[in-house]
Amino acid sequence: MFPKSFKATVGQRLAVWGALLGLVALLLAAADVVSSIRLTQFSRDLVAYAGAGDALAQADSAYQRLNASLLSDSGPPAEKADIEVVERSVADIAMRLHGSVHARAQEAVDLLGELSRQVGSDHIGARESLKRLAAKRNELRIALNEGMTEVSGRLALHVDNAWQNKLLLSLLGMFLVILVITLEYRWLVRPITGMARALGSVERDRAWIGKLAIRRDEIGMLARALLAHLRGEQAQQEAAKQRLEVLSHEVERRDRLQLQGQAFQQRIASIATVLEQHAARMSGASGELARFSGSVDERAAAAAGSTQRASTHVDDVSRSLIDISRLLTTTAGEAQGTTEVATAAKVLVEEATADTVVLCEAVGAISEIIKIIGTVANQTNLLALNATIEAARAGESGRGFAVVAAEVKQLANRSAEATDQVRSGLDSINVAAQRITMRVGALVTSVNQVERAADSIADLARKQDASSRSISESTSKTAGDVRLVADQVEQVAGMVEDWRRTAETVTHASADLGRQAAELRQAVDGFMSETQRMRA
Amino acid sequence: MTMPISPSGDGLVMRSTAHRAGPRSFPFLAKLLHWMTAVLVLVLFCSGVLMKQIGDGPMADTLYALHKTTGAGLFGLVLFRMAYRVLARLTGHWREGGGDRAVHGVLYAALIIVPMLGWAGVSDFGARELALGLTLPAIWPEGAGYSEQLLKSHAWLVFALMGLVVLHIGIALGDYVQRGAGRHSRAAAKMPQRESSSPSFPNMP
C-alpha cells in the first residue's frame, strides 16, 4: 500500500505523525478561528440588540410625554422635539438591525413622520397614529426580544458545538500522541535500548537483532550495522580469547617479572648502598694506593738497579763458568790422555811382564843351556884330560895332540869360566827379571790406579763439565731471567706509575661512583615509592 | 482501510497477481480504492468539523452540501470495496493478531455505520439535498425528532473512526517497519529460509 520510496524510516514516520498531528492541530486552530469570528458576530448582534433596547428605553420619556400630551386633553401640547427624539431612536434601531426588527422600526419611523405632520393640525389623526405607534413599538419590542433570544440560542448552539469539536479533537490528538509515543517507544526506544543491552550480552539477543536487521528504517540500518559489528566482534572475541590466554600467561610472566623486578630493585638499592660504601672505601683505598704506589715506585727503581747489578754478576758468573767449563774440558782431555797413557803403560807393563816372563824363561833356558855348556865344558875338560893322557902315552906323535888337548882344556876352562860368569850374569838377570816382574806388578797396580784415577778424573771432569755446562746454561738462563726480571721490574715500575695514575683515576672514579651510587639509590628509592604509590 | 493481499490463506487469485507484480505490489484498483477512501475520510472529517464549527451561514451550507455529497460518495466507495474484496476473496494482509484483523473489521463497520447515521440524521432533519441537484433517498422518517441524537452519534462515531484510522496507521507502519523488506506477511516471515540471518540480507531493498 505504501509507495516504493516509503521505507517507514524514523524520518518518514515522524513526517506521517507530524502530518496527522498537524491536521488535528490545524483543525483545532481553524475551529478556534471560526469560533472567534462567530463569537464576534454574536457579540456584535447582541450589542446591536442591546443598543436597540437602549435606544427604545432612552426615547421612553419623550414617548411618555408625547402620550400624555396627545391622549389627555388637559395635558401640555405635544412637542415636535419629543417626536424627533422618538423618531431618531427608532431610525437608529432600523439602521442597526435587519430583518423583522428593521421592518418594524421602519414602519414606526413612517408612523412617526405621519404623527409629526398631524401634530397641531389633526389632533384625532395624531391620536390614531399614536395608538398605531404604540402597537408598532410593542411589536418592535417583541421582535427585539425574539431576535435576542434567537441570537442567544445560536450562541448556545455554537458554544455547544465548539466545545464538542474541541473536546473530540483534543481527545483524538491525545490518542494520537499516546499512540505515537507508544509505537515509537516500541519501534525506536526499545530497539535502541535493546541493542545497547545486546552490546553487553550478544549471544542471547542475536536472533532478536537479526529480526530487527530486516527492518527498513534507521533502526534496521543500525541493527544491520550492529549485527555486522557483532559478527566481527565475535571473531575478534575468539581471537581475543586466544590472545587473552596468551596474555594471561604474559600477565603471570609479567607478575613474576614484576616481583623479580621488585626484588631486583631492592637488590639494586642494597647494591647501590653497598656500592656507595665500597666507593667510599675504594676512594680511601685508592688514596692509600696512590701513596703506596710512590714507595713501590722507588722500590721498583731500586729493584731495577739490583737486578741490573745481579744481571751483571750473573753474566760474570756465566763467563767464569764458561772458563771453568773450558778448563774442565781440558782436564777431561788430560785425564783422557792420562788414561790413554796409563792404558799404553799398562800394555807396555803387560808386555814387559810378558817380556819378563819370556826373559825369565829365556834366562831359564839359557841357564839350562849354560848347564849343558858347563856339562859340555866339564866333559870337554875331562875329554882334554883324557886326550892329554892319551897324547902323553902317544909320545912325540901325540905332542901336537897334547898341545890341542891343552888348548881344548883351556877352552873348556874358559868356557867353564864363561858359563860361570854367564850363570852369575843369568842369576843377576834372573834376580833383576824377578825384581822387574815384581816392580812391573807394582807398576801394573799403579798404572791401574792411575788409570782408575784418570778415569775417575775424566768422569768427574765430564760430570763437572756437564754440571758446569748446566750451571752455565742455567746461569745464562738466570742471566736472561735476571735481565727479564730487570725488564719486568722496569715494566713493573712503569706499571706502578700507570697504576698510580690509575689509582688517581680510580680515586676520581670512586668519588664519581659514590655520587652515582647515591643517585642510583635515590632513583631506585623514588622509583620504588612511585611504584608503591601507583600500586596503592 | 487497506486492501491487502495475503500470499497465505485463501487469497489465491490476487496472490498470483501480487507475485507477478512483485513482492510488495497490490492490484492498482486495491491501492486506488484504499487511498481514495483515505482522502475521502480526511475530507469528510475536516469538512464535518469545520461545518459544525461554523454552524450556519452560506459557508456552512456549502460545507454541508459538500459533506453530504462526499459522504454519499464514500458510502458507495466502501460498498464497492467490500464487494470487490469479497469477490476477489481477499483477506487481511496485515499480520494476524494484535487486533489488526479486528481493527480492519471495526473500520469497515464504522465506514458503513457512520455514513448511514449521517444519512438517517439528514433524512430526519429533512435536508437530503446534495450538490449538483441530487437528493438522497430517505431512509428515516422525516421529522421523527431523532435527528439531533442521530447526528451527535454520527459525530462521536466519526471521532472513534478517526481513532481507529490512527490505530490502523500505527499498526500498518509497525507491520511495515518490523516485517522488513520483501515479506508478504508475518506468516511468510516465519518461514525459516526467509528468516534471513545471513549478512547479505538478500531481501533487503
XYZ file of C-alpha atoms in Angstrom:
741
model
C 0.000 0.000 0.000
C 2.921 2.278 0.562
C 4.866 3.891 -2.266
C 8.225 2.378 -3.077
C 10.195 5.269 -1.675
C 8.448 4.870 1.658
C 10.622 2.784 3.975
C 8.887 3.753 7.203
C 12.160 5.261 8.376
C 12.078 7.289 11.529
C 12.130 10.476 9.486
C 9.262 9.318 7.312
C 7.368 8.112 10.314
C 7.901 11.414 12.030
C 6.613 13.118 8.881
C 3.491 10.939 8.973
C 2.951 11.602 12.650
C 3.653 15.257 12.117
C 1.135 15.418 9.302
C -1.532 13.712 11.416
C -0.888 15.821 14.491
C -0.617 18.890 12.258
C -4.005 18.088 10.769
C -5.555 17.822 14.208
C -3.822 20.996 15.323
C -4.869 22.732 12.131
C -8.455 21.681 12.694
C -8.282 22.903 16.268
C -6.828 26.204 15.131
C -9.371 26.552 12.339
C -12.145 25.756 14.786
C -10.763 28.400 17.109
C -10.580 30.987 14.337
C -14.092 30.161 13.182
C -15.280 30.266 16.742
C -13.748 33.652 17.359
C -15.260 35.010 14.159
C -18.599 33.589 15.117
C -18.352 34.944 18.644
C -17.519 38.373 17.241
C -20.636 38.187 15.113
C -22.691 37.059 18.047
C -21.363 39.806 20.273
C -21.967 42.331 17.520
C -25.554 41.132 17.159
C -26.043 41.194 20.895
C -24.561 44.663 21.093
C -26.933 45.784 18.306
C -29.936 44.336 20.104
C -28.824 45.797 23.389
C -28.264 49.178 21.678
C -31.716 48.975 20.129
C -33.235 48.249 23.558
C -31.259 51.157 24.978
C -32.436 53.460 22.200
C -36.040 52.455 22.881
C -35.569 52.997 26.581
C -33.932 56.397 26.059
C -36.893 57.506 23.919
C -39.297 56.261 26.601
C -39.585 59.618 28.469
C -40.182 61.503 25.236
C -42.738 58.900 24.229
C -44.461 59.194 27.645
C -44.636 62.978 27.323
C -45.990 62.563 23.787
C -48.555 60.123 25.067
C -49.598 62.428 27.912
C -49.978 65.465 25.675
C -51.854 63.686 22.946
C -54.059 61.270 24.884
C -55.251 63.669 27.646
C -56.916 66.888 26.726
C -55.681 68.746 29.782
C -52.018 67.980 29.217
C -49.439 70.197 27.640
C -49.325 70.368 23.882
C -47.252 67.783 22.046
C -43.804 68.950 21.212
C -42.039 68.323 17.902
C -38.802 67.721 19.781
C -40.221 64.687 21.579
C -41.432 63.231 18.287
C -37.980 63.754 16.801
C -36.326 62.034 19.764
C -38.598 59.007 19.395
C -38.102 59.033 15.617
C -34.337 59.172 15.965
C -34.323 56.258 18.363
C -36.466 54.135 16.058
C -34.430 55.148 12.996
C -31.334 54.156 14.946
C -32.849 50.726 15.583
C -33.790 50.400 11.916
C -30.241 51.263 10.986
C -28.677 48.875 13.484
C -30.711 45.779 12.809
C -32.072 43.781 9.911
C -34.972 41.508 9.323
C -38.320 41.866 11.076
C -36.916 44.334 13.618
C -35.670 46.548 10.806
C -39.031 46.374 9.018
C -40.967 47.210 12.147
C -38.633 50.029 13.026
C -39.018 51.398 9.514
C -42.811 51.255 9.859
C -42.532 53.042 13.211
C -40.360 55.713 11.532
C -43.046 56.153 8.865
C -45.745 56.394 11.544
C -43.721 58.971 13.451
C -43.292 61.027 10.286
C -47.025 60.909 9.839
C -47.531 61.837 13.505
C -45.217 64.823 13.292
C -47.252 66.080 10.331
C -50.531 65.526 12.174
C -49.426 67.106 15.471
C -51.003 70.548 15.875
C -53.388 70.235 12.923
C -55.187 66.935 13.168
C -55.450 66.004 16.805
C -57.723 62.993 16.203
C -55.473 61.651 13.455
C -52.464 62.199 15.631
C -54.111 60.252 18.407
C -54.847 57.386 15.977
C -51.292 57.424 14.725
C -50.042 57.391 18.284
C -52.152 54.340 19.024
C -50.725 52.565 15.982
C -47.270 53.721 17.001
C -47.819 52.220 20.395
C -48.767 48.910 18.778
C -45.747 49.133 16.477
C -43.451 49.877 19.405
C -44.802 46.820 21.159
C -44.202 44.745 18.064
C -40.720 46.203 17.802
C -40.044 45.348 21.397
C -41.269 41.802 20.886
C -39.189 41.470 17.712
C -36.162 42.728 19.600
C -36.752 40.163 22.318
C -37.229 37.413 19.784
C -34.087 38.441 17.943
C -32.142 38.448 21.195
C -33.489 35.007 22.043
C -32.556 33.711 18.618
C -29.043 35.081 18.843
C -28.694 33.636 22.306
C -29.922 30.256 21.082
C -27.486 30.259 18.190
C -24.713 31.296 20.522
C -25.534 28.455 22.867
C -25.599 26.003 19.976
C -22.294 27.319 18.708
C -20.724 27.097 22.112
C -22.020 23.554 22.425
C -20.737 22.576 19.004
C -17.418 24.291 19.560
C -16.984 22.569 22.895
C -17.832 19.213 21.346
C -15.405 19.775 18.479
C -12.683 20.920 20.779
C -13.209 18.003 23.126
C -13.275 15.427 20.359
C -10.331 16.931 18.517
C -8.365 17.124 21.750
C -9.227 13.518 22.530
C -8.180 12.500 19.043
C -4.974 14.480 19.390
C -4.256 12.939 22.774
C -4.957 9.487 21.440
C -2.679 10.202 18.528
C 0.056 11.486 20.824
C -0.251 8.462 23.120
C -0.201 6.134 20.139
C 2.795 7.871 18.642
C 4.641 7.752 21.928
C 3.721 4.110 22.492
C 4.594 2.999 18.992
C 7.788 4.990 18.736
C 8.775 3.711 22.127
C 8.268 0.231 20.762
C 9.958 0.903 17.454
C 12.619 3.342 18.458
C 13.384 3.425 22.140
C 13.102 -0.264 22.892
C 15.248 -1.413 19.953
C 17.881 1.163 20.829
C 17.961 0.169 24.472
C 17.763 -3.478 23.438
C 20.643 -3.092 21.053
C 22.571 -1.176 23.637
C 21.897 -4.045 26.037
C 22.693 -6.562 23.341
C 26.078 -4.974 23.011
C 26.583 -6.281 26.502
C 25.059 -9.757 26.055
C 25.494 -10.645 22.464
C 24.505 -14.271 22.135
C 21.170 -14.004 23.886
C 19.875 -11.179 21.701
C 21.457 -12.097 18.407
C 18.279 -13.607 16.970
C 16.329 -10.595 18.107
C 18.817 -8.269 16.412
C 18.565 -10.438 13.309
C 14.841 -9.753 13.332
C 15.479 -6.056 13.794
C 18.002 -6.071 10.981
C 15.348 -6.843 8.373
C 13.610 -3.595 9.190
C 13.972 -0.899 6.624
C 14.203 2.153 8.823
C 17.133 3.613 10.681
C 16.797 1.012 13.415
C 17.154 -1.649 10.711
C 20.288 0.067 9.453
C 21.555 0.267 12.993
C 20.696 -3.357 13.628
C 22.452 -4.462 10.409
C 25.477 -2.448 11.311
C 25.319 -3.839 14.822
C 24.933 -7.374 13.527
C 27.910 -6.974 11.235
C 29.752 -5.434 14.099
C 28.733 -8.273 16.378
C 29.951 -10.834 13.873
C 33.226 -9.031 13.683
C 33.165 -8.743 17.401
C 32.601 -12.448 17.817
C 35.522 -13.220 15.594
C 37.526 -10.692 17.476
C 36.334 -12.160 20.725
C 37.530 -15.576 19.742
C 40.811 -14.096 18.716
C 40.775 -12.073 21.879
C 40.098 -15.178 23.928
C 43.165 -16.765 22.498
C 45.036 -13.556 22.943
C 43.720 -13.426 26.474
C 45.125 -16.817 27.244
C 48.427 -15.733 25.835
C 48.011 -12.514 27.681
C 47.221 -14.228 30.972
C 50.408 -16.181 30.623
C 52.068 -12.967 29.758
C 50.468 -11.351 32.782
C 51.655 -14.148 35.002
C 55.034 -13.789 33.475
C 54.810 -10.045 33.974
C 53.775 -10.563 37.567
C 56.678 -12.811 38.110
C 58.864 -10.348 36.330
C 57.428 -7.591 38.429
C 58.147 -9.481 41.600
C 61.567 -10.183 40.266
C 61.791 -6.575 39.292
C 60.863 -5.520 42.808
C 63.386 -7.897 44.248
C 65.800 -6.606 41.656
C 65.031 -3.039 42.636
C 65.542 -3.833 46.273
C 68.723 -5.617 45.434
C 69.783 -2.708 43.269
C 69.004 -0.411 46.142
C 71.007 -2.516 48.552
C 73.727 -2.861 45.943
C 73.693 0.877 45.493
C 74.068 1.300 49.233
C 76.864 -1.250 49.313
C 78.299 0.383 46.229
C 78.308 3.697 47.989
C 80.124 2.197 50.917
C 82.505 0.442 48.599
C 83.016 3.562 46.626
C 83.889 5.400 49.805
C 86.200 2.605 50.860
C 87.652 2.390 47.412
C 88.219 6.091 47.410
C 90.192 5.754 50.636
C 91.943 2.650 49.366
C 92.875 4.321 46.133
C 94.314 7.234 48.095
C 96.403 4.796 50.071
C 97.209 3.010 46.867
C 98.465 6.250 45.415
C 100.667 6.747 48.495
C 101.884 3.164 48.367
C 102.487 3.294 44.700
C 105.013 6.072 45.252
C 107.085 3.920 47.612
C 106.526 0.918 45.365
C 107.828 3.016 42.547
C 111.008 3.832 44.487
C 111.457 0.212 45.466
C 110.844 -0.889 41.970
C 113.549 1.511 40.817
C 115.907 0.068 43.492
C 114.908 -3.437 42.424
C 115.600 -2.490 38.855
C 119.130 -1.340 39.878
C 119.643 -4.506 41.918
C 118.501 -6.711 39.133
C 120.758 -4.808 36.771
C 123.685 -5.494 39.042
C 122.579 -9.076 39.560
C 122.414 -9.434 35.865
C 125.992 -8.191 35.519
C 127.121 -10.563 38.256
C 125.337 -13.417 36.722
C 126.974 -12.563 33.465
C 130.387 -12.662 35.214
C 129.500 -15.968 36.816
C 128.456 -17.210 33.477
C 131.670 -16.184 31.914
C 133.665 -17.824 34.811
C 131.622 -20.923 34.429
C 132.420 -20.973 30.755
C 136.129 -20.724 31.636
C 135.705 -23.465 34.206
C 133.974 -25.498 31.712
C 136.717 -24.968 29.238
C 139.303 -25.914 31.899
C 137.292 -28.933 32.843
C 137.159 -29.912 29.227
C 140.925 -29.615 29.100
C 141.180 -31.565 32.336
C 138.943 -34.185 30.942
C 141.127 -34.273 27.845
C 144.204 -34.528 30.005
C 142.596 -37.213 32.093
C 141.702 -38.969 28.906
C 145.305 -38.631 27.764
C 146.468 -39.903 31.135
C 144.124 -42.788 30.864
C 145.421 -43.494 27.408
C 148.998 -43.162 28.649
C 148.121 -45.366 31.585
C 146.490 -47.834 29.262
C 149.555 -47.706 26.993
C 151.727 -48.051 30.058
C 149.610 -50.918 31.185
C 150.004 -52.507 27.800
C 153.716 -51.836 27.974
C 153.835 -53.137 31.514
C 151.902 -56.199 30.488
C 154.246 -56.598 27.554
C 157.141 -56.003 29.913
C 155.665 -58.576 32.257
C 155.337 -60.911 29.329
C 158.859 -59.991 28.262
C 159.993 -60.545 31.833
C 158.378 -63.907 31.832
C 159.953 -64.571 28.440
C 163.223 -63.256 29.853
C 162.887 -65.451 32.878
C 162.060 -68.359 30.670
C 164.974 -67.366 28.354
C 167.176 -66.987 31.420
C 165.919 -70.395 32.494
C 166.589 -71.775 29.046
C 169.952 -70.020 28.971
C 170.682 -71.353 32.407
C 169.782 -74.839 31.121
C 171.972 -74.194 28.122
C 174.646 -72.862 30.442
C 174.258 -76.025 32.498
C 174.584 -78.021 29.307
C 177.546 -75.822 28.322
C 179.095 -76.337 31.775
C 178.425 -80.009 31.473
C 179.956 -79.864 27.994
C 182.872 -77.858 29.306
C 183.331 -80.349 32.140
C 183.167 -83.249 29.819
C 185.398 -81.355 27.350
C 187.832 -80.757 30.191
C 187.614 -84.411 31.020
C 187.996 -85.150 27.402
C 191.014 -82.846 27.129
C 192.448 -84.541 30.187
C 191.835 -87.892 28.596
C 193.248 -86.566 25.303
C 196.466 -85.238 27.171
C 196.905 -88.609 28.940
C 196.367 -90.294 25.612
C 198.620 -87.717 23.812
C 201.334 -88.288 26.591
C 201.209 -92.008 26.020
C 201.221 -91.496 22.247
C 204.577 -89.658 22.888
C 206.115 -87.483 20.185
C 203.365 -88.296 17.730
C 200.821 -87.330 20.330
C 202.656 -83.921 21.374
C 200.593 -81.978 18.625
C 197.639 -83.584 20.051
C 198.823 -82.933 23.553
C 199.016 -79.137 22.519
C 195.473 -79.233 21.056
C 194.331 -81.158 24.102
C 195.942 -78.452 26.285
C 194.222 -75.807 24.128
C 190.890 -77.601 24.369
C 191.396 -77.866 28.026
C 191.983 -74.189 28.204
C 188.952 -73.539 26.137
C 186.995 -75.824 28.356
C 188.181 -73.857 31.315
C 187.437 -70.661 29.741
C 184.034 -71.966 28.725
C 183.519 -73.087 32.274
C 184.563 -69.691 33.423
C 182.426 -68.032 30.848
C 179.485 -70.213 31.779
C 180.045 -69.365 35.374
C 180.127 -65.719 34.508
C 177.080 -66.227 32.327
C 175.464 -68.129 35.093
C 176.176 -65.402 37.588
C 175.033 -62.898 34.946
C 171.991 -65.003 34.409
C 171.380 -65.225 38.062
C 171.591 -61.439 38.417
C 169.394 -61.197 35.283
C 167.033 -63.632 36.854
C 167.083 -61.646 40.041
C 166.722 -58.457 38.056
C 163.959 -60.064 35.999
C 162.234 -61.225 39.125
C 162.657 -57.721 40.545
C 161.410 -56.315 37.261
C 158.465 -58.690 37.388
C 157.813 -57.621 40.915
C 158.138 -53.932 40.007
C 156.137 -54.393 36.847
C 153.480 -55.975 39.011
C 153.631 -52.923 41.299
C 153.697 -50.761 38.204
C 150.653 -52.503 36.852
C 148.909 -51.821 40.091
C 149.991 -48.183 39.976
C 149.065 -47.898 36.315
C 145.732 -49.396 37.117
C 145.383 -46.964 39.981
C 146.436 -44.139 37.632
C 144.019 -45.349 35.071
C 141.229 -45.544 37.572
C 142.227 -42.170 38.906
C 142.359 -40.790 35.380
C 139.050 -42.417 34.600
C 137.523 -41.015 37.726
C 139.136 -37.651 36.934
C 137.774 -37.833 33.421
C 134.441 -38.916 34.769
C 134.483 -36.191 37.372
C 135.635 -33.726 34.768
C 132.852 -34.815 32.479
C 130.371 -34.605 35.307
C 131.880 -31.318 36.341
C 131.719 -30.208 32.774
C 128.160 -31.310 32.439
C 127.209 -29.630 35.673
C 129.242 -26.602 34.794
C 127.507 -26.572 31.428
C 124.187 -26.899 33.100
C 125.307 -24.279 35.572
C 126.373 -22.204 32.635
C 123.151 -22.785 30.886
C 121.169 -22.086 33.996
C 123.402 -19.150 34.664
C 122.786 -17.827 31.183
C 119.142 -18.601 31.716
C 119.414 -16.924 35.056
C 121.127 -14.043 33.358
C 118.323 -13.924 30.824
C 115.829 -14.274 33.616
C 117.569 -11.639 35.594
C 117.524 -9.374 32.564
C 113.917 -10.340 32.099
C 113.355 -9.612 35.741
C 115.090 -6.319 35.259
C 112.932 -5.581 32.251
C 109.895 -6.689 34.155
C 110.910 -4.665 37.130
C 111.258 -1.711 34.804
C 107.900 -2.578 33.349
C 106.574 -3.010 36.864
C 107.956 0.394 37.655
C 106.172 1.754 34.580
C 103.126 -0.185 35.539
C 103.336 1.157 39.040
C 103.473 4.609 37.545
C 100.457 3.733 35.430
C 98.943 2.217 38.460
C 99.478 5.376 40.401
C 97.799 7.333 37.660
C 95.109 4.679 37.509
C 94.756 4.954 41.243
C 94.213 8.679 40.849
C 91.641 7.941 38.160
C 90.145 5.321 40.437
C 90.006 7.897 43.221
C 88.116 10.233 40.945
C 86.042 7.344 39.587
C 85.230 6.079 43.054
C 84.155 9.547 44.103
C 82.068 9.712 40.981
C 80.869 6.186 41.639
C 79.827 7.241 45.130
C 77.825 10.097 43.679
C 76.349 7.836 41.028
C 75.508 5.188 43.613
C 73.803 7.836 45.721
C 71.872 8.986 42.690
C 71.079 5.383 41.829
C 69.834 4.780 45.325
C 67.746 7.940 45.182
C 66.394 6.926 41.775
C 65.601 3.430 42.970
C 64.024 4.781 46.173
C 61.985 7.222 44.111
C 61.002 4.504 41.668
C 60.031 2.129 44.444
C 57.988 4.747 46.275
C 56.420 5.688 42.931
C 55.599 2.058 42.215
C 54.171 1.605 45.700
C 52.179 4.810 45.354
C 50.853 3.663 41.998
C 50.022 0.247 43.398
C 48.284 1.883 46.335
C -8.957 0.590 5.126
C -6.266 -1.192 3.282
C -6.774 -3.659 0.537
C -4.082 -6.066 1.451
C -3.104 -9.220 -0.286
C -2.086 -12.283 1.541
C 0.089 -14.908 -0.017
C -1.198 -17.309 2.582
C -4.752 -18.319 3.214
C -7.333 -18.235 0.510
C -6.353 -15.140 -1.484
C -5.236 -17.312 -4.375
C -6.344 -15.130 -7.260
C -4.779 -11.971 -6.106
C -1.738 -13.701 -4.782
C -0.690 -14.671 -8.281
C -1.208 -11.073 -9.342
C 0.845 -9.929 -6.462
C 3.579 -12.383 -7.372
C 3.653 -11.164 -10.918
C 3.798 -7.566 -9.870
C 6.476 -8.020 -7.270
C 6.728 -8.914 -3.658
C 5.041 -5.881 -2.184
C 2.762 -4.973 -5.053
C -1.005 -4.740 -4.765
C -3.534 -4.532 -7.541
C -3.818 -0.988 -8.728
C -7.557 -0.960 -8.044
C -6.981 -2.013 -4.456
C -4.446 0.757 -3.954
C -6.686 3.299 -5.662
C -9.679 2.327 -3.549
C -7.602 2.415 -0.380
C -6.131 5.825 -0.932
C -9.430 7.253 -2.285
C -11.080 6.049 0.881
C -8.360 7.665 2.931
C -8.663 11.004 1.114
C -12.460 10.984 1.307
C -12.401 10.177 5.012
C -9.995 13.038 5.615
C -12.073 15.476 3.540
C -15.240 14.371 5.290
C -13.619 14.676 8.706
C -12.277 18.170 8.059
C -15.448 19.398 6.391
C -17.553 17.895 9.164
C -15.545 19.522 11.921
C -15.481 22.880 10.154
C -19.173 22.935 9.213
C -20.111 22.018 12.724
C -17.872 24.785 13.983
C -19.254 27.355 11.566
C -22.808 26.293 12.331
C -24.851 28.346 9.860
C -24.475 30.723 7.034
C -23.763 30.193 3.346
C -20.283 28.795 4.008
C -21.736 26.249 6.376
C -24.419 25.389 3.806
C -21.775 24.845 1.132
C -19.790 22.660 3.519
C -22.913 20.718 4.434
C -23.621 20.065 0.772
C -20.014 19.052 0.162
C -20.036 16.834 3.251
C -23.236 15.080 2.304
C -22.162 14.556 -1.302
C -18.696 13.301 -0.294
C -20.245 11.113 2.349
C -22.589 9.567 -0.166
C -19.582 9.011 -2.453
C -17.579 7.384 0.358
C -20.526 5.181 1.277
C -20.739 3.983 -2.308
C -16.978 3.526 -2.469
C -16.917 1.453 0.695
C -19.756 -0.730 -0.562
C -17.843 -1.197 -3.810
C -14.641 -2.028 -1.957
C -16.344 -4.625 0.170
C -17.943 -6.170 -2.857
C -14.578 -6.167 -4.662
C -12.904 -7.692 -1.693
C -15.491 -10.378 -1.225
C -15.411 -11.113 -4.908
C -11.633 -11.321 -5.017
C -11.770 -13.363 -1.800
C -9.254 -11.125 -0.240
C -8.390 -11.468 3.344
C -6.330 -9.370 5.636
C -2.813 -8.868 4.507
C -1.582 -7.457 7.761
C -0.336 -9.651 10.498
C -2.888 -11.634 12.357
C -3.499 -10.987 15.987
C -2.604 -7.743 17.647
C -6.121 -6.520 16.960
C -5.315 -5.789 13.342
C -7.997 -8.025 11.892
C -10.365 -6.630 14.487
C -9.325 -3.099 13.617
C -9.988 -3.822 9.968
C -13.404 -5.233 10.725
C -14.349 -2.349 13.003
C -13.050 0.109 10.415
C -15.226 -1.404 7.713
C -18.211 -1.443 10.060
C -17.617 2.183 11.053
C -17.247 3.142 7.402
C -20.725 1.709 6.835
C -22.419 2.821 10.054
C -21.118 6.398 10.258
C -22.392 7.492 6.800
C -25.691 5.730 7.446
C -26.101 7.585 10.732
C -25.477 10.863 8.953
C -27.855 9.857 6.220
C -30.550 8.959 8.732
C -29.916 12.207 10.558
C -30.361 14.376 7.470
C -33.387 12.281 6.480
C -34.942 13.004 9.853
C -33.866 16.646 9.685
C -35.205 16.918 6.160
C -32.055 18.050 4.402
C -31.419 15.250 1.921
C -30.326 17.590 -0.860
C -26.821 17.030 -2.274
C -24.750 19.158 -4.573
C -25.455 19.166 -8.320
C -29.174 18.953 -7.682
C -29.097 15.396 -6.383
C -31.203 14.208 -3.494
C -30.667 11.301 -1.178
C -33.438 8.831 -0.762
C -34.963 8.954 2.694
C -34.005 6.101 4.976
C -35.598 7.608 8.067
C -38.990 9.206 8.522
C -38.639 12.946 8.131
C -39.332 14.934 11.257
C -39.187 11.921 13.536
C -37.350 14.098 16.029
C -34.248 11.976 16.409
C -32.059 13.999 14.092
C -30.062 15.565 16.923
C -29.248 12.217 18.534
C -28.505 10.654 15.171
C -26.189 13.444 14.107
C -24.484 13.604 17.505
C -23.810 9.875 17.448
C -22.603 10.370 13.857
C -20.113 12.982 15.089
C -18.895 10.915 18.058
C -18.568 7.790 15.958
C -16.591 9.771 13.408
C -14.059 10.592 16.083
C -13.961 6.959 17.105
C -13.442 6.143 13.449
C -10.589 8.635 13.319
C -9.070 6.966 16.352
C -9.344 3.664 14.517
C -7.719 5.262 11.470
C -4.822 6.420 13.594
C -4.558 2.941 15.107
C -4.669 1.454 11.639
C -1.874 3.723 10.503
C 0.155 2.757 13.546
C -0.386 -0.959 13.009
C 0.352 -0.689 9.301
C 3.535 1.263 9.977
C 4.527 -1.183 12.653
C 3.952 -4.108 10.345
C 5.847 -2.357 7.619
C 8.654 -1.431 9.958
C 9.033 -4.784 11.603
C 8.405 -7.094 8.717
C 11.362 -5.749 6.818
C 11.640 -5.883 3.084
C 10.267 -8.470 0.731
C 7.916 -10.068 3.216
C 4.342 -10.702 2.323
C 3.167 -11.322 5.775
C 4.113 -12.431 9.180
C 3.350 -15.966 8.155
C 5.905 -15.700 5.376
C 8.343 -14.100 7.744
C 8.007 -17.116 9.984
C 9.371 -19.358 7.254
C 12.872 -20.302 8.250
C 14.517 -19.655 4.891
C 13.064 -16.201 4.882
C 14.298 -15.570 8.385
C 17.427 -14.326 6.866
C 20.298 -14.338 9.248
C 22.872 -14.082 6.518
C 24.887 -10.912 6.472
C 23.895 -10.007 2.960
C 20.179 -9.734 3.648
C 19.185 -10.645 0.108
C 15.666 -9.478 0.689
C 16.738 -6.032 1.727
C 15.813 -3.336 -0.786
